[in-house]
Amino acid sequence: MTAQLQLPGQAAAPDGPIDLSTMYVMHFGFRRDLDEFAASAGTPVGDRARWQALRTRWAKFAMILEHHHTVEDEALWPRLLELAREAGDEAAVATLETMEAE
């Protein structure tokens, strides 16, 4: 079992068969960026330059998030599901299937 990285704002990081540090770092960054986007909601309507910068940053954020989820769907979840099935861990299989369906 691999000890997992625990970062601020993370709900859990149980030890497991795969090092998920990169995923946890990405999720930490997504939470940080979403907090900053929320804080920017008070930007005055007339501040066109700042709204344009936010629009550009949001487009990059959305592209990275989409790529991240695609990698999870294609590489991470199938591998974890395979390991859970090999271990005969039906609870883990059910949890992973539920997460994948989301």
PDB file of N, CA and C in Angstrom:
ATOM      1  N   MET A   1       0.839  -1.187   0.000  1.00  0.00           N
ATOM      2  CA  MET A   1       0.000   0.000   0.000  1.00  0.00           C
ATOM      3  C   MET A   1       0.887   1.255   0.000  1.00  0.00           C
ATOM      4  N   THR A   2       0.440   2.251  -0.726  1.00  0.00           N
ATOM      5  CA  THR A   2       1.167   3.508  -0.821  1.00  0.00           C
ATOM      6  C   THR A   2       0.518   4.538   0.102  1.00  0.00           C
ATOM      7  N   ALA A   3       1.337   5.163   0.953  1.00  0.00           N
ATOM      8  CA  ALA A   3       0.844   6.266   1.785  1.00  0.00           C
ATOM      9  C   ALA A   3       0.531   7.437   0.857  1.00  0.00           C
ATOM     10  N   GLN A   4      -0.609   8.074   1.069  1.00  0.00           N
ATOM     11  CA  GLN A   4      -1.054   9.135   0.175  1.00  0.00           C
ATOM     12  C   GLN A   4      -0.774  10.520   0.756  1.00  0.00           C
ATOM     13  N   LEU A   5      -0.684  11.481  -0.123  1.00  0.00           N
ATOM     14  CA  LEU A   5      -0.482  12.881   0.218  1.00  0.00           C
ATOM     15  C   LEU A   5      -1.788  13.466   0.742  1.00  0.00           C
ATOM     16  N   GLN A   6      -1.728  14.226   1.827  1.00  0.00           N
ATOM     17  CA  GLN A   6      -2.913  14.896   2.381  1.00  0.00           C
ATOM     18  C   GLN A   6      -2.674  16.396   2.311  1.00  0.00           C
ATOM     19  N   LEU A   7      -3.516  17.107   1.577  1.00  0.00           N
ATOM     20  CA  LEU A   7      -3.387  18.553   1.397  1.00  0.00           C
ATOM     21  C   LEU A   7      -4.576  19.276   2.023  1.00  0.00           C
ATOM     22  N   PRO A   8      -4.418  20.562   2.334  1.00  0.00           N
ATOM     23  CA  PRO A   8      -5.529  21.334   2.901  1.00  0.00           C
ATOM     24  C   PRO A   8      -6.766  21.271   2.001  1.00  0.00           C
ATOM     25  N   GLY A   9      -7.924  21.086   2.613  1.00  0.00           N
ATOM     26  CA  GLY A   9      -9.186  21.051   1.886  1.00  0.00           C
ATOM     27  C   GLY A   9      -9.548  19.680   1.351  1.00  0.00           C
ATOM     28  N   GLN A  10      -8.653  18.734   1.494  1.00  0.00           N
ATOM     29  CA  GLN A  10      -8.876  17.380   0.981  1.00  0.00           C
ATOM     30  C   GLN A  10      -9.689  16.589   1.993  1.00  0.00           C
ATOM     31  N   ALA A  11     -10.716  15.912   1.535  1.00  0.00           N
ATOM     32  CA  ALA A  11     -11.599  15.181   2.447  1.00  0.00           C
ATOM     33  C   ALA A  11     -10.948  13.924   2.998  1.00  0.00           C
ATOM     34  N   ALA A  12     -10.169  13.231   2.174  1.00  0.00           N
ATOM     35  CA  ALA A  12      -9.577  11.963   2.609  1.00  0.00           C
ATOM     36  C   ALA A  12      -8.400  11.625   1.717  1.00  0.00           C
ATOM     37  N   ALA A  13      -7.537  10.754   2.211  1.00  0.00           N
ATOM     38  CA  ALA A  13      -6.402  10.260   1.435  1.00  0.00           C
ATOM     39  C   ALA A  13      -5.986   8.902   1.968  1.00  0.00           C
ATOM     40  N   PRO A  14      -6.856   7.908   1.841  1.00  0.00           N
ATOM     41  CA  PRO A  14      -6.504   6.588   2.374  1.00  0.00           C
ATOM     42  C   PRO A  14      -5.359   5.962   1.582  1.00  0.00           C
ATOM     43  N   ASP A  15      -4.541   5.194   2.282  1.00  0.00           N
ATOM     44  CA  ASP A  15      -3.473   4.466   1.611  1.00  0.00           C
ATOM     45  C   ASP A  15      -4.080   3.571   0.550  1.00  0.00           C
ATOM     46  N   GLY A  16      -3.338   3.343  -0.522  1.00  0.00           N
ATOM     47  CA  GLY A  16      -3.869   2.511  -1.592  1.00  0.00           C
ATOM     48  C   GLY A  16      -2.777   1.969  -2.484  1.00  0.00           C
ATOM     49  N   PRO A  17      -3.164   1.246  -3.510  1.00  0.00           N
ATOM     50  CA  PRO A  17      -2.183   0.567  -4.362  1.00  0.00           C
ATOM     51  C   PRO A  17      -1.500   1.477  -5.389  1.00  0.00           C
ATOM     52  N   ILE A  18      -2.003   2.691  -5.573  1.00  0.00           N
ATOM     53  CA  ILE A  18      -1.457   3.614  -6.575  1.00  0.00           C
ATOM     54  C   ILE A  18      -1.164   4.947  -5.893  1.00  0.00           C
ATOM     55  N   ASP A  19      -0.023   5.550  -6.220  1.00  0.00           N
ATOM     56  CA  ASP A  19       0.321   6.877  -5.695  1.00  0.00           C
ATOM     57  C   ASP A  19      -0.548   7.913  -6.404  1.00  0.00           C
ATOM     58  N   LEU A  20      -1.415   8.563  -5.654  1.00  0.00           N
ATOM     59  CA  LEU A  20      -2.355   9.537  -6.220  1.00  0.00           C
ATOM     60  C   LEU A  20      -1.924  10.981  -5.960  1.00  0.00           C
ATOM     61  N   SER A  21      -0.658  11.194  -5.620  1.00  0.00           N
ATOM     62  CA  SER A  21      -0.175  12.538  -5.282  1.00  0.00           C
ATOM     63  C   SER A  21      -0.476  13.557  -6.373  1.00  0.00           C
ATOM     64  N   THR A  22      -0.242  13.197  -7.628  1.00  0.00           N
ATOM     65  CA  THR A  22      -0.486  14.144  -8.724  1.00  0.00           C
ATOM     66  C   THR A  22      -1.955  14.545  -8.773  1.00  0.00           C
ATOM     67  N   MET A  23      -2.851  13.587  -8.598  1.00  0.00           N
ATOM     68  CA  MET A  23      -4.272  13.903  -8.605  1.00  0.00           C
ATOM     69  C   MET A  23      -4.620  14.829  -7.440  1.00  0.00           C
ATOM     70  N   TYR A  24      -4.067  14.541  -6.266  1.00  0.00           N
ATOM     71  CA  TYR A  24      -4.368  15.376  -5.106  1.00  0.00           C
ATOM     72  C   TYR A  24      -3.839  16.798  -5.281  1.00  0.00           C
ATOM     73  N   VAL A  25      -2.657  16.927  -5.884  1.00  0.00           N
ATOM     74  CA  VAL A  25      -2.103  18.263  -6.147  1.00  0.00           C
ATOM     75  C   VAL A  25      -3.004  19.011  -7.139  1.00  0.00           C
ATOM     76  N   MET A  26      -3.453  18.316  -8.181  1.00  0.00           N
ATOM     77  CA  MET A  26      -4.345  18.950  -9.152  1.00  0.00           C
ATOM     78  C   MET A  26      -5.646  19.406  -8.486  1.00  0.00           C
ATOM     79  N   HIS A  27      -6.230  18.561  -7.666  1.00  0.00           N
ATOM     80  CA  HIS A  27      -7.483  18.923  -6.992  1.00  0.00           C
ATOM     81  C   HIS A  27      -7.275  20.103  -6.051  1.00  0.00           C
ATOM     82  N   PHE A  28      -6.128  20.149  -5.380  1.00  0.00           N
ATOM     83  CA  PHE A  28      -5.806  21.291  -4.523  1.00  0.00           C
ATOM     84  C   PHE A  28      -5.785  22.570  -5.360  1.00  0.00           C
ATOM     85  N   GLY A  29      -5.136  22.504  -6.524  1.00  0.00           N
ATOM     86  CA  GLY A  29      -5.082  23.666  -7.416  1.00  0.00           C
ATOM     87  C   GLY A  29      -6.453  24.063  -7.939  1.00  0.00           C
ATOM     88  N   PHE A  30      -7.290  23.082  -8.273  1.00  0.00           N
ATOM     89  CA  PHE A  30      -8.644  23.393  -8.733  1.00  0.00           C
ATOM     90  C   PHE A  30      -9.439  24.105  -7.639  1.00  0.00           C
ATOM     91  N   ARG A  31      -9.340  23.605  -6.400  1.00  0.00           N
ATOM     92  CA  ARG A  31     -10.056  24.260  -5.297  1.00  0.00           C
ATOM     93  C   ARG A  31      -9.557  25.690  -5.099  1.00  0.00           C
ATOM     94  N   ARG A  32      -8.228  25.868  -5.147  1.00  0.00           N
ATOM     95  CA  ARG A  32      -7.644  27.207  -5.008  1.00  0.00           C
ATOM     96  C   ARG A  32      -8.167  28.139  -6.086  1.00  0.00           C
ATOM     97  N   ASP A  33      -8.114  27.671  -7.341  1.00  0.00           N
ATOM     98  CA  ASP A  33      -8.544  28.525  -8.446  1.00  0.00           C
ATOM     99  C   ASP A  33     -10.032  28.854  -8.359  1.00  0.00           C
ATOM    100  N   LEU A  34     -10.856  27.886  -7.995  1.00  0.00           N
ATOM    101  CA  LEU A  34     -12.291  28.150  -7.867  1.00  0.00           C
ATOM    102  C   LEU A  34     -12.561  29.163  -6.767  1.00  0.00           C
ATOM    103  N   ASP A  35     -11.826  29.093  -5.665  1.00  0.00           N
ATOM    104  CA  ASP A  35     -11.965  30.106  -4.612  1.00  0.00           C
ATOM    105  C   ASP A  35     -11.604  31.489  -5.144  1.00  0.00           C
ATOM    106  N   GLU A  36     -10.558  31.563  -5.952  1.00  0.00           N
ATOM    107  CA  GLU A  36     -10.150  32.854  -6.516  1.00  0.00           C
ATOM    108  C   GLU A  36     -11.168  33.366  -7.536  1.00  0.00           C
ATOM    109  N   PHE A  37     -11.734  32.466  -8.333  1.00  0.00           N
ATOM    110  CA  PHE A  37     -12.795  32.891  -9.262  1.00  0.00           C
ATOM    111  C   PHE A  37     -13.996  33.434  -8.484  1.00  0.00           C
ATOM    112  N   ALA A  38     -14.383  32.747  -7.427  1.00  0.00           N
ATOM    113  CA  ALA A  38     -15.516  33.200  -6.610  1.00  0.00           C
ATOM    114  C   ALA A  38     -15.227  34.573  -6.015  1.00  0.00           C
ATOM    115  N   ALA A  39     -14.015  34.773  -5.545  1.00  0.00           N
ATOM    116  CA  ALA A  39     -13.648  36.064  -4.957  1.00  0.00           C
ATOM    117  C   ALA A  39     -13.671  37.178  -6.001  1.00  0.00           C
ATOM    118  N   SER A  40     -13.433  36.840  -7.251  1.00  0.00           N
ATOM    119  CA  SER A  40     -13.409  37.859  -8.306  1.00  0.00           C
ATOM    120  C   SER A  40     -14.808  38.267  -8.757  1.00  0.00           C
ATOM    121  N   ALA A  41     -15.828  37.616  -8.244  1.00  0.00           N
ATOM    122  CA  ALA A  41     -17.203  37.948  -8.651  1.00  0.00           C
ATOM    123  C   ALA A  41     -17.568  39.388  -8.298  1.00  0.00           C
ATOM    124  N   GLY A  42     -16.858  39.973  -7.355  1.00  0.00           N
ATOM    125  CA  GLY A  42     -17.120  41.357  -6.985  1.00  0.00           C
ATOM    126  C   GLY A  42     -16.436  42.372  -7.886  1.00  0.00           C
ATOM    127  N   THR A  43     -15.808  41.927  -8.948  1.00  0.00           N
ATOM    128  CA  THR A  43     -15.134  42.839  -9.877  1.00  0.00           C
ATOM    129  C   THR A  43     -16.166  43.769 -10.495  1.00  0.00           C
ATOM    130  N   PRO A  44     -15.909  45.070 -10.468  1.00  0.00           N
ATOM    131  CA  PRO A  44     -16.865  46.016 -11.055  1.00  0.00           C
ATOM    132  C   PRO A  44     -17.181  45.671 -12.513  1.00  0.00           C
ATOM    133  N   VAL A  45     -18.434  45.826 -12.882  1.00  0.00           N
ATOM    134  CA  VAL A  45     -18.899  45.477 -14.220  1.00  0.00           C
ATOM    135  C   VAL A  45     -18.106  46.231 -15.287  1.00  0.00           C
ATOM    136  N   GLY A  46     -17.748  47.447 -15.016  1.00  0.00           N
ATOM    137  CA  GLY A  46     -17.058  48.272 -16.008  1.00  0.00           C
ATOM    138  C   GLY A  46     -15.575  47.975 -16.163  1.00  0.00           C
ATOM    139  N   ASP A  47     -15.016  47.113 -15.357  1.00  0.00           N
ATOM    140  CA  ASP A  47     -13.581  46.805 -15.418  1.00  0.00           C
ATOM    141  C   ASP A  47     -13.341  45.767 -16.512  1.00  0.00           C
ATOM    142  N   ARG A  48     -13.415  46.233 -17.756  1.00  0.00           N
ATOM    143  CA  ARG A  48     -13.338  45.333 -18.907  1.00  0.00           C
ATOM    144  C   ARG A  48     -12.023  44.561 -18.977  1.00  0.00           C
ATOM    145  N   ALA A  49     -10.934  45.190 -18.640  1.00  0.00           N
ATOM    146  CA  ALA A  49      -9.635  44.510 -18.724  1.00  0.00           C
ATOM    147  C   ALA A  49      -9.577  43.337 -17.745  1.00  0.00           C
ATOM    148  N   ARG A  50     -10.079  43.553 -16.546  1.00  0.00           N
ATOM    149  CA  ARG A  50     -10.062  42.465 -15.561  1.00  0.00           C
ATOM    150  C   ARG A  50     -11.021  41.342 -15.961  1.00  0.00           C
ATOM    151  N   TRP A  51     -12.191  41.694 -16.486  1.00  0.00           N
ATOM    152  CA  TRP A  51     -13.132  40.658 -16.919  1.00  0.00           C
ATOM    153  C   TRP A  51     -12.556  39.860 -18.089  1.00  0.00           C
ATOM    154  N   GLN A  52     -11.842  40.535 -18.992  1.00  0.00           N
ATOM    155  CA  GLN A  52     -11.210  39.813 -20.103  1.00  0.00           C
ATOM    156  C   GLN A  52     -10.135  38.860 -19.568  1.00  0.00           C
ATOM    157  N   ALA A  53      -9.351  39.318 -18.594  1.00  0.00           N
ATOM    158  CA  ALA A  53      -8.326  38.455 -18.000  1.00  0.00           C
ATOM    159  C   ALA A  53      -8.971  37.255 -17.310  1.00  0.00           C
ATOM    160  N   LEU A  54     -10.076  37.492 -16.618  1.00  0.00           N
ATOM    161  CA  LEU A  54     -10.797  36.394 -15.965  1.00  0.00           C
ATOM    162  C   LEU A  54     -11.352  35.413 -16.992  1.00  0.00           C
ATOM    163  N   ARG A  55     -11.873  35.938 -18.084  1.00  0.00           N
ATOM    164  CA  ARG A  55     -12.403  35.079 -19.140  1.00  0.00           C
ATOM    165  C   ARG A  55     -11.304  34.185 -19.721  1.00  0.00           C
ATOM    166  N   THR A  56     -10.126  34.767 -19.957  1.00  0.00           N
ATOM    167  CA  THR A  56      -8.989  34.005 -20.477  1.00  0.00           C
ATOM    168  C   THR A  56      -8.547  32.951 -19.472  1.00  0.00           C
ATOM    169  N   ARG A  57      -8.467  33.356 -18.214  1.00  0.00           N
ATOM    170  CA  ARG A  57      -8.054  32.407 -17.177  1.00  0.00           C
ATOM    171  C   ARG A  57      -9.085  31.285 -17.021  1.00  0.00           C
ATOM    172  N   TRP A  58     -10.369  31.623 -17.092  1.00  0.00           N
ATOM    173  CA  TRP A  58     -11.418  30.606 -16.970  1.00  0.00           C
ATOM    174  C   TRP A  58     -11.326  29.598 -18.118  1.00  0.00           C
ATOM    175  N   ALA A  59     -11.074  30.071 -19.327  1.00  0.00           N
ATOM    176  CA  ALA A  59     -10.957  29.170 -20.478  1.00  0.00           C
ATOM    177  C   ALA A  59      -9.803  28.186 -20.275  1.00  0.00           C
ATOM    178  N   LYS A  60      -8.679  28.666 -19.763  1.00  0.00           N
ATOM    179  CA  LYS A  60      -7.541  27.777 -19.505  1.00  0.00           C
ATOM    180  C   LYS A  60      -7.882  26.801 -18.389  1.00  0.00           C
ATOM    181  N   PHE A  61      -8.500  27.300 -17.329  1.00  0.00           N
ATOM    182  CA  PHE A  61      -8.905  26.442 -16.209  1.00  0.00           C
ATOM    183  C   PHE A  61      -9.826  25.328 -16.707  1.00  0.00           C
ATOM    184  N   ALA A  62     -10.824  25.675 -17.505  1.00  0.00           N
ATOM    185  CA  ALA A  62     -11.793  24.699 -18.004  1.00  0.00           C
ATOM    186  C   ALA A  62     -11.114  23.652 -18.881  1.00  0.00           C
ATOM    187  N   MET A  63     -10.158  24.073 -19.706  1.00  0.00           N
ATOM    188  CA  MET A  63      -9.438  23.135 -20.568  1.00  0.00           C
ATOM    189  C   MET A  63      -8.625  22.149 -19.721  1.00  0.00           C
ATOM    190  N   ILE A  64      -7.930  22.648 -18.714  1.00  0.00           N
ATOM    191  CA  ILE A  64      -7.120  21.786 -17.847  1.00  0.00           C
ATOM    192  C   ILE A  64      -8.014  20.833 -17.061  1.00  0.00           C
ATOM    193  N   LEU A  65      -9.127  21.327 -16.546  1.00  0.00           N
ATOM    194  CA  LEU A  65     -10.049  20.489 -15.786  1.00  0.00           C
ATOM    195  C   LEU A  65     -10.620  19.374 -16.664  1.00  0.00           C
ATOM    196  N   GLU A  66     -10.994  19.705 -17.886  1.00  0.00           N
ATOM    197  CA  GLU A  66     -11.523  18.701 -18.816  1.00  0.00           C
ATOM    198  C   GLU A  66     -10.471  17.635 -19.109  1.00  0.00           C
ATOM    199  N   HIS A  67      -9.248  18.054 -19.347  1.00  0.00           N
ATOM    200  CA  HIS A  67      -8.166  17.096 -19.603  1.00  0.00           C
ATOM    201  C   HIS A  67      -7.947  16.199 -18.388  1.00  0.00           C
ATOM    202  N   HIS A  68      -7.931  16.798 -17.223  1.00  0.00           N
ATOM    203  CA  HIS A  68      -7.733  16.049 -15.983  1.00  0.00           C
ATOM    204  C   HIS A  68      -8.801  14.964 -15.822  1.00  0.00           C
ATOM    205  N   HIS A  69     -10.044  15.319 -16.037  1.00  0.00           N
ATOM    206  CA  HIS A  69     -11.131  14.348 -15.884  1.00  0.00           C
ATOM    207  C   HIS A  69     -11.075  13.263 -16.959  1.00  0.00           C
ATOM    208  N   THR A  70     -10.646  13.620 -18.160  1.00  0.00           N
ATOM    209  CA  THR A  70     -10.487  12.625 -19.216  1.00  0.00           C
ATOM    210  C   THR A  70      -9.418  11.606 -18.828  1.00  0.00           C
ATOM    211  N   VAL A  71      -8.297  12.079 -18.311  1.00  0.00           N
ATOM    212  CA  VAL A  71      -7.231  11.165 -17.868  1.00  0.00           C
ATOM    213  C   VAL A  71      -7.728  10.268 -16.739  1.00  0.00           C
ATOM    214  N   GLU A  72      -8.440  10.839 -15.784  1.00  0.00           N
ATOM    215  CA  GLU A  72      -9.004  10.017 -14.703  1.00  0.00           C
ATOM    216  C   GLU A  72      -9.912   8.928 -15.275  1.00  0.00           C
ATOM    217  N   ASP A  73     -10.798   9.326 -16.180  1.00  0.00           N
ATOM    218  CA  ASP A  73     -11.762   8.376 -16.748  1.00  0.00           C
ATOM    219  C   ASP A  73     -11.092   7.279 -17.575  1.00  0.00           C
ATOM    220  N   GLU A  74     -10.040   7.619 -18.290  1.00  0.00           N
ATOM    221  CA  GLU A  74      -9.409   6.658 -19.187  1.00  0.00           C
ATOM    222  C   GLU A  74      -8.308   5.830 -18.534  1.00  0.00           C
ATOM    223  N   ALA A  75      -7.633   6.385 -17.525  1.00  0.00           N
ATOM    224  CA  ALA A  75      -6.471   5.693 -16.963  1.00  0.00           C
ATOM    225  C   ALA A  75      -6.614   5.320 -15.499  1.00  0.00           C
ATOM    226  N   LEU A  76      -7.133   6.230 -14.690  1.00  0.00           N
ATOM    227  CA  LEU A  76      -7.138   5.989 -13.244  1.00  0.00           C
ATOM    228  C   LEU A  76      -8.265   5.063 -12.798  1.00  0.00           C
ATOM    229  N   TRP A  77      -9.500   5.427 -13.097  1.00  0.00           N
ATOM    230  CA  TRP A  77     -10.635   4.646 -12.588  1.00  0.00           C
ATOM    231  C   TRP A  77     -10.614   3.195 -13.076  1.00  0.00           C
ATOM    232  N   PRO A  78     -10.324   2.938 -14.358  1.00  0.00           N
ATOM    233  CA  PRO A  78     -10.273   1.531 -14.783  1.00  0.00           C
ATOM    234  C   PRO A  78      -9.190   0.735 -14.035  1.00  0.00           C
ATOM    235  N   ARG A  79      -8.042   1.344 -13.798  1.00  0.00           N
ATOM    236  CA  ARG A  79      -6.968   0.630 -13.093  1.00  0.00           C
ATOM    237  C   ARG A  79      -7.352   0.364 -11.639  1.00  0.00           C
ATOM    238  N   LEU A  80      -7.923   1.348 -10.960  1.00  0.00           N
ATOM    239  CA  LEU A  80      -8.352   1.134  -9.573  1.00  0.00           C
ATOM    240  C   LEU A  80      -9.451   0.078  -9.497  1.00  0.00           C
ATOM    241  N   LEU A  81     -10.365   0.114 -10.444  1.00  0.00           N
ATOM    242  CA  LEU A  81     -11.437  -0.882 -10.483  1.00  0.00           C
ATOM    243  C   LEU A  81     -10.861  -2.290 -10.692  1.00  0.00           C
ATOM    244  N   GLU A  82      -9.893  -2.402 -11.582  1.00  0.00           N
ATOM    245  CA  GLU A  82      -9.232  -3.685 -11.820  1.00  0.00           C
ATOM    246  C   GLU A  82      -8.564  -4.205 -10.541  1.00  0.00           C
ATOM    247  N   LEU A  83      -7.847  -3.327  -9.837  1.00  0.00           N
ATOM    248  CA  LEU A  83      -7.177  -3.733  -8.595  1.00  0.00           C
ATOM    249  C   LEU A  83      -8.185  -4.135  -7.519  1.00  0.00           C
ATOM    250  N   ALA A  84      -9.285  -3.400  -7.421  1.00  0.00           N
ATOM    251  CA  ALA A  84     -10.313  -3.731  -6.428  1.00  0.00           C
ATOM    252  C   ALA A  84     -10.939  -5.087  -6.734  1.00  0.00           C
ATOM    253  N   ARG A  85     -11.201  -5.344  -8.007  1.00  0.00           N
ATOM    254  CA  ARG A  85     -11.779  -6.646  -8.388  1.00  0.00           C
ATOM    255  C   ARG A  85     -10.796  -7.779  -8.110  1.00  0.00           C
ATOM    256  N   GLU A  86      -9.509  -7.567  -8.444  1.00  0.00           N
ATOM    257  CA  GLU A  86      -8.487  -8.585  -8.177  1.00  0.00           C
ATOM    258  C   GLU A  86      -8.392  -8.899  -6.692  1.00  0.00           C
ATOM    259  N   ALA A  87      -8.582  -7.864  -5.850  1.00  0.00           N
ATOM    260  CA  ALA A  87      -8.502  -8.045  -4.404  1.00  0.00           C
ATOM    261  C   ALA A  87      -9.793  -8.615  -3.827  1.00  0.00           C
ATOM    262  N   GLY A  88     -10.850  -8.706  -4.642  1.00  0.00           N
ATOM    263  CA  GLY A  88     -12.135  -9.204  -4.157  1.00  0.00           C
ATOM    264  C   GLY A  88     -12.811  -8.233  -3.202  1.00  0.00           C
ATOM    265  N   ASP A  89     -12.488  -6.944  -3.336  1.00  0.00           N
ATOM    266  CA  ASP A  89     -13.029  -5.914  -2.443  1.00  0.00           C
ATOM    267  C   ASP A  89     -14.302  -5.337  -3.066  1.00  0.00           C
ATOM    268  N   GLU A  90     -15.429  -5.980  -2.778  1.00  0.00           N
ATOM    269  CA  GLU A  90     -16.706  -5.588  -3.385  1.00  0.00           C
ATOM    270  C   GLU A  90     -17.148  -4.189  -2.967  1.00  0.00           C
ATOM    271  N   ALA A  91     -16.824  -3.790  -1.741  1.00  0.00           N
ATOM    272  CA  ALA A  91     -17.178  -2.434  -1.295  1.00  0.00           C
ATOM    273  C   ALA A  91     -16.418  -1.395  -2.122  1.00  0.00           C
ATOM    274  N   ALA A  92     -15.144  -1.650  -2.366  1.00  0.00           N
ATOM    275  CA  ALA A  92     -14.348  -0.729  -3.182  1.00  0.00           C
ATOM    276  C   ALA A  92     -14.863  -0.710  -4.619  1.00  0.00           C
ATOM    277  N   VAL A  93     -15.210  -1.876  -5.145  1.00  0.00           N
ATOM    278  CA  VAL A  93     -15.762  -1.954  -6.504  1.00  0.00           C
ATOM    279  C   VAL A  93     -17.034  -1.112  -6.599  1.00  0.00           C
ATOM    280  N   ALA A  94     -17.924  -1.260  -5.637  1.00  0.00           N
ATOM    281  CA  ALA A  94     -19.178  -0.498  -5.643  1.00  0.00           C
ATOM    282  C   ALA A  94     -18.907   1.003  -5.552  1.00  0.00           C
ATOM    283  N   THR A  95     -17.981   1.400  -4.694  1.00  0.00           N
ATOM    284  CA  THR A  95     -17.649   2.827  -4.547  1.00  0.00           C
ATOM    285  C   THR A  95     -17.072   3.377  -5.842  1.00  0.00           C
ATOM    286  N   LEU A  96     -16.131   2.646  -6.441  1.00  0.00           N
ATOM    287  CA  LEU A  96     -15.498   3.104  -7.682  1.00  0.00           C
ATOM    288  C   LEU A  96     -16.515   3.172  -8.826  1.00  0.00           C
ATOM    289  N   GLU A  97     -17.407   2.212  -8.897  1.00  0.00           N
ATOM    290  CA  GLU A  97     -18.440   2.243  -9.944  1.00  0.00           C
ATOM    291  C   GLU A  97     -19.358   3.455  -9.763  1.00  0.00           C
ATOM    292  N   THR A  98     -19.682   3.781  -8.524  1.00  0.00           N
ATOM    293  CA  THR A  98     -20.510   4.953  -8.232  1.00  0.00           C
ATOM    294  C   THR A  98     -19.762   6.227  -8.616  1.00  0.00           C
ATOM    295  N   MET A  99     -18.479   6.301  -8.245  1.00  0.00           N
ATOM    296  CA  MET A  99     -17.676   7.487  -8.580  1.00  0.00           C
ATOM    297  C   MET A  99     -17.542   7.636 -10.082  1.00  0.00           C
ATOM    298  N   GLU A 100     -17.308   6.544 -10.781  1.00  0.00           N
ATOM    299  CA  GLU A 100     -17.154   6.585 -12.224  1.00  0.00           C
ATOM    300  C   GLU A 100     -18.450   7.055 -12.897  1.00  0.00           C
ATOM    301  N   ALA A 101     -19.588   6.625 -12.367  1.00  0.00           N
ATOM    302  CA  ALA A 101     -20.878   7.022 -12.929  1.00  0.00           C
ATOM    303  C   ALA A 101     -21.135   8.521 -12.782  1.00  0.00           C
ATOM    304  N   GLU A 102     -20.550   9.122 -11.763  1.00  0.00           N
ATOM    305  CA  GLU A 102     -20.719  10.567 -11.581  1.00  0.00           C
ATOM    306  C   GLU A 102     -20.055  11.314 -12.716  1.00  0.00           C
TER     307      GLU A 102
END
